[in-house]
C-alpha positions as a printed NumPy array, in Angstrom:
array([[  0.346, -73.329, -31.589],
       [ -0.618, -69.579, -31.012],
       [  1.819, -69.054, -28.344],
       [  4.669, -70.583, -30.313],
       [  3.977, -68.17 , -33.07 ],
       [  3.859, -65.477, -30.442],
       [  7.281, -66.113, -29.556],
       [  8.234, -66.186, -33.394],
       [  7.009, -62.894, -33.679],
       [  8.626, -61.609, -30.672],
       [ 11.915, -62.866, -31.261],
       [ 11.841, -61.439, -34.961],
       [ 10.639, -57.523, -33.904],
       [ 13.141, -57.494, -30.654],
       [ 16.53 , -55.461, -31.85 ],
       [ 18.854, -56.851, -32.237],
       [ 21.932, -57.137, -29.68 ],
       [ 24.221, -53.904, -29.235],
       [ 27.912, -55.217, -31.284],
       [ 29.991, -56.542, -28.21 ],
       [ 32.748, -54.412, -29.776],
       [ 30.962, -50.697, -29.836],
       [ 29.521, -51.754, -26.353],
       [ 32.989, -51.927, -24.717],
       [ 34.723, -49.65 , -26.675],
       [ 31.988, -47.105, -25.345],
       [ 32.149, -48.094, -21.825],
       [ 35.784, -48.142, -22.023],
       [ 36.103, -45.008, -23.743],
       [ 33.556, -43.632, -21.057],
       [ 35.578, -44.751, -17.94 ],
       [ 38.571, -43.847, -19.247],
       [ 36.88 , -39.837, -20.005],
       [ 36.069, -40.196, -16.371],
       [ 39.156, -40.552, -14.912],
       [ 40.943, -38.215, -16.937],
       [ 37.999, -35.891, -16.354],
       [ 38.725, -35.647, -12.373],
       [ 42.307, -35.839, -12.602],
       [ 42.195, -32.605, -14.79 ],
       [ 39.508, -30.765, -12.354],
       [ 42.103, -31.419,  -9.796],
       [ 45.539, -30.302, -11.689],
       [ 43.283, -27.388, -12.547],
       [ 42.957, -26.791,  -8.642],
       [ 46.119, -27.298,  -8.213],
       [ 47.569, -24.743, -11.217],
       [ 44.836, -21.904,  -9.951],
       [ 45.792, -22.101,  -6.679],
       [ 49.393, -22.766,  -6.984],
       [ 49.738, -25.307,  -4.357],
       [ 51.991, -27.234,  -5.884],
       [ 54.017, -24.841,  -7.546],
       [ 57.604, -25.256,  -6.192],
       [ 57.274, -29.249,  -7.701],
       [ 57.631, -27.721, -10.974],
       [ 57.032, -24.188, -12.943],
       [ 53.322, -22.675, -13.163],
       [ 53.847, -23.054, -17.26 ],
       [ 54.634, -26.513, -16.886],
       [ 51.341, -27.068, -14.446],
       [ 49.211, -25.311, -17.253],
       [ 50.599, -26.827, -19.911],
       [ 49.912, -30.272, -18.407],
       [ 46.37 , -29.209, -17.24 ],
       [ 45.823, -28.509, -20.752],
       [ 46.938, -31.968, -22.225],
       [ 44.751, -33.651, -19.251],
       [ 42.037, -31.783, -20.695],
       [ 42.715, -32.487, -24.334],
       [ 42.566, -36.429, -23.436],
       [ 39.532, -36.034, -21.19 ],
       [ 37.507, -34.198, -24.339],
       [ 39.206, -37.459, -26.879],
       [ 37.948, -39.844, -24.983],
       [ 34.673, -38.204, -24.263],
       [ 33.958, -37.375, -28.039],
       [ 34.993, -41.139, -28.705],
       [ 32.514, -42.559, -26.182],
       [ 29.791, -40.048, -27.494],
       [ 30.847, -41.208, -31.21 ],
       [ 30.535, -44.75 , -30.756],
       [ 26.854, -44.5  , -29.834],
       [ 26.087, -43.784, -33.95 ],
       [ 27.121, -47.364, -34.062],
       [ 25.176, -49.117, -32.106],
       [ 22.085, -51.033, -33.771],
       [ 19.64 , -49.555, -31.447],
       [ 21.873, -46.517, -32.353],
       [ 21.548, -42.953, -31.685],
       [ 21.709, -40.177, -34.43 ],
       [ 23.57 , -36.795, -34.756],
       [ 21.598, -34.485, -33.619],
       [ 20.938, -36.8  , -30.808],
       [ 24.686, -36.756, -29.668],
       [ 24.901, -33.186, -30.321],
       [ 21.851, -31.183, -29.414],
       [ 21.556, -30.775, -26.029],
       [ 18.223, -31.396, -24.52 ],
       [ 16.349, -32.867, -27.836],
       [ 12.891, -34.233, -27.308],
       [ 12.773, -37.876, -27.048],
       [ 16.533, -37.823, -25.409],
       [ 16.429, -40.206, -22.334],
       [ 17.789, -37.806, -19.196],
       [ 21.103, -39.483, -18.437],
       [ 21.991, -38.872, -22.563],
       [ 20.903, -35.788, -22.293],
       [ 23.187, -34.999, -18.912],
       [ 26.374, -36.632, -21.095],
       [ 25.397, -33.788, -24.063],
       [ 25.434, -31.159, -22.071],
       [ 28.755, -31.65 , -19.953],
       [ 30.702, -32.567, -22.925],
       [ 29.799, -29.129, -24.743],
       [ 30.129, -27.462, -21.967],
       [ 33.804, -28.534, -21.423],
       [ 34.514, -28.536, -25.249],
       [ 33.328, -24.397, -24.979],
       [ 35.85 , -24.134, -21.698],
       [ 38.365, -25.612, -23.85 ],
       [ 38.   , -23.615, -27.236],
       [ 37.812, -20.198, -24.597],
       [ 40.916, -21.578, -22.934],
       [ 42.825, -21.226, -26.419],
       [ 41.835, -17.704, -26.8  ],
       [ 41.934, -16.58 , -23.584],
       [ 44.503, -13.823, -24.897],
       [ 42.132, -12.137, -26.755],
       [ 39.252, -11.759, -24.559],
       [ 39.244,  -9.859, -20.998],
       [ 40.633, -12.397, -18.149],
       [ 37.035, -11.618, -16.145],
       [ 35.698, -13.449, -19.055],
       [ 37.705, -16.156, -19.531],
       [ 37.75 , -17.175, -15.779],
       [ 33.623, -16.899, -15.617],
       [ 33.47 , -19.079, -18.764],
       [ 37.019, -21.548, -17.478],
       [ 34.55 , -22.329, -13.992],
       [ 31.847, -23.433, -15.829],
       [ 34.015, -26.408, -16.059],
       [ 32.758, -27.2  , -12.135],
       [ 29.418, -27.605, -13.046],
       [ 29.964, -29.545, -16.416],
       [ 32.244, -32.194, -13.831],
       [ 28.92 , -32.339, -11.771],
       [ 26.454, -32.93 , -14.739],
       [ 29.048, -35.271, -16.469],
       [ 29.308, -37.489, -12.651],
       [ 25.721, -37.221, -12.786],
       [ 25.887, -39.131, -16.147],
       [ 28.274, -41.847, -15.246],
       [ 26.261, -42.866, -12.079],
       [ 22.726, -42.997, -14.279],
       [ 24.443, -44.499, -17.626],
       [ 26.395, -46.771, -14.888],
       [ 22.994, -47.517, -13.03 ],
       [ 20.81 , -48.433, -16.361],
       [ 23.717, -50.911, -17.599],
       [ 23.64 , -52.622, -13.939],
       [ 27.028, -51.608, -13.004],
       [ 25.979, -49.432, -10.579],
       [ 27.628, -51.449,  -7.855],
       [ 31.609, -51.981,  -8.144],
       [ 31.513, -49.614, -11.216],
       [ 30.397, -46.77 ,  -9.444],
       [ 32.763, -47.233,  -6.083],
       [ 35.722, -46.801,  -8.732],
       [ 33.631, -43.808,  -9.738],
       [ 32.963, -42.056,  -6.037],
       [ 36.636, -42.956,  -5.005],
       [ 37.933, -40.321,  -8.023],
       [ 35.192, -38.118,  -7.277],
       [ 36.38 , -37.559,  -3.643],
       [ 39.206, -35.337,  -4.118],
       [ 37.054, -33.322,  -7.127],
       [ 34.848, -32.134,  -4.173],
       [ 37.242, -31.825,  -1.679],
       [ 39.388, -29.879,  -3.74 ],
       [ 36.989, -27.587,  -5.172],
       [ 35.631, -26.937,  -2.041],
       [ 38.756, -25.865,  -0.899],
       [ 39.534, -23.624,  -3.777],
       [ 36.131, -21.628,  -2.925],
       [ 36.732, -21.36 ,   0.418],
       [ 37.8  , -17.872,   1.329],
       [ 41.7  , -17.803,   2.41 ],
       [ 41.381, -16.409,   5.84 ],
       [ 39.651, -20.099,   6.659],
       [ 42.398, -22.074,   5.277],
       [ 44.882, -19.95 ,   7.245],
       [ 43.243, -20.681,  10.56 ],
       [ 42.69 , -24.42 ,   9.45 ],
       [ 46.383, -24.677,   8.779],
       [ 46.047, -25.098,   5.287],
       [ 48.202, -22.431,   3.983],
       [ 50.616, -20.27 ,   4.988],
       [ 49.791, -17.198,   5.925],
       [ 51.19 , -14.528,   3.929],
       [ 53.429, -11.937,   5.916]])
């Protein structure tokens, strides 16, 4: 008799089960943030650098680096949105305060990358009004804020139990991140002997 009542009472003070709906639209929303997320690291590459410029005109490469950008930060502030709806839920300040007391680690990771890239983004738009030293320090914080956000997939993908399949798709996009950032910060007298570029006459 006790331990039926013991179950009663267990059943009744559990919480109840995240909405199937928020769930997926947060995992979704996070995956597709993801993606997004490398793919504009790497255009970014790609528009510093100019290695791709005779496909099409350096505005054209910016301009698309910027709506890469703009989708990775919608789908980011979606996925961090959609956790205020969950049962278990999350609140405000929890979602928006980086490194709040009582803020499991991998939450706190997926705070700080997404304000970090929302403040490369706002300095982006007025990068014609501050010095261009500035701007670029403040634009290549957006390396590290890829790093803390990866960090946060592959925890947030390792508590859910998708850790597996979910995070090969993950490590496959976050190949050419590394491999193209460390080629953008390697000095240009290396790439030249490599073969990498041209060297300039």
């Amino acid at each position: 008799m006790y331990d039926q009542w013991s179950e009663v009472v267990i059943v009744l003070t559990q919480k109840s089960d995240t909405d199937p709906g928020i769930k997926g639209m947060a995992q979704t929303s996070a995956r597709i943030s993801y993606g997004f997320m490398c793919l504009t690291l790497c255009w970014g590459v790609f528009t510093a650098t100019g290695w791709i410029k005779s496909l099409t005109g350096r505005k054209a490469l910016r301009n698309s680096h910027m709506v890469l950008g703009i989708l990775t930060l919608s789908f980011g502030v979606v996925h961090a949105m959609s956790f205020l709806f969950l049962p278990d839920g999350f609140t405000l300040a929890q979602i928006s305060i980086p490194l709040l007391p009582g803020t499991l680690a991998r939450h706190e990771l997926g705070v700080v990358g997404l304000e970090v890239m929302i403040a490369v983004a706002l300095t982006g738009g007025i990068s014609r009004f501050s010095s261009y030293r500035r701007f670029l320090w403040i634009h290549r914080l957006a390396y590290p804020a890829v790093g803390i956000t990866a960090l946060h997939s592959f925890f947030g993908a390792m508590a859910n139990g998708h850790l597996g399949l979910l995070w090969f798709g993950g490590i496959t996009l976050l190949v050419p991140v590394v491999l193209l950032t460390a080629l953008r910060f390697t000095p240009t007298r290396y790439l030249e002997r490599l073969g990498l570029v041209e060297e300039l006459v």
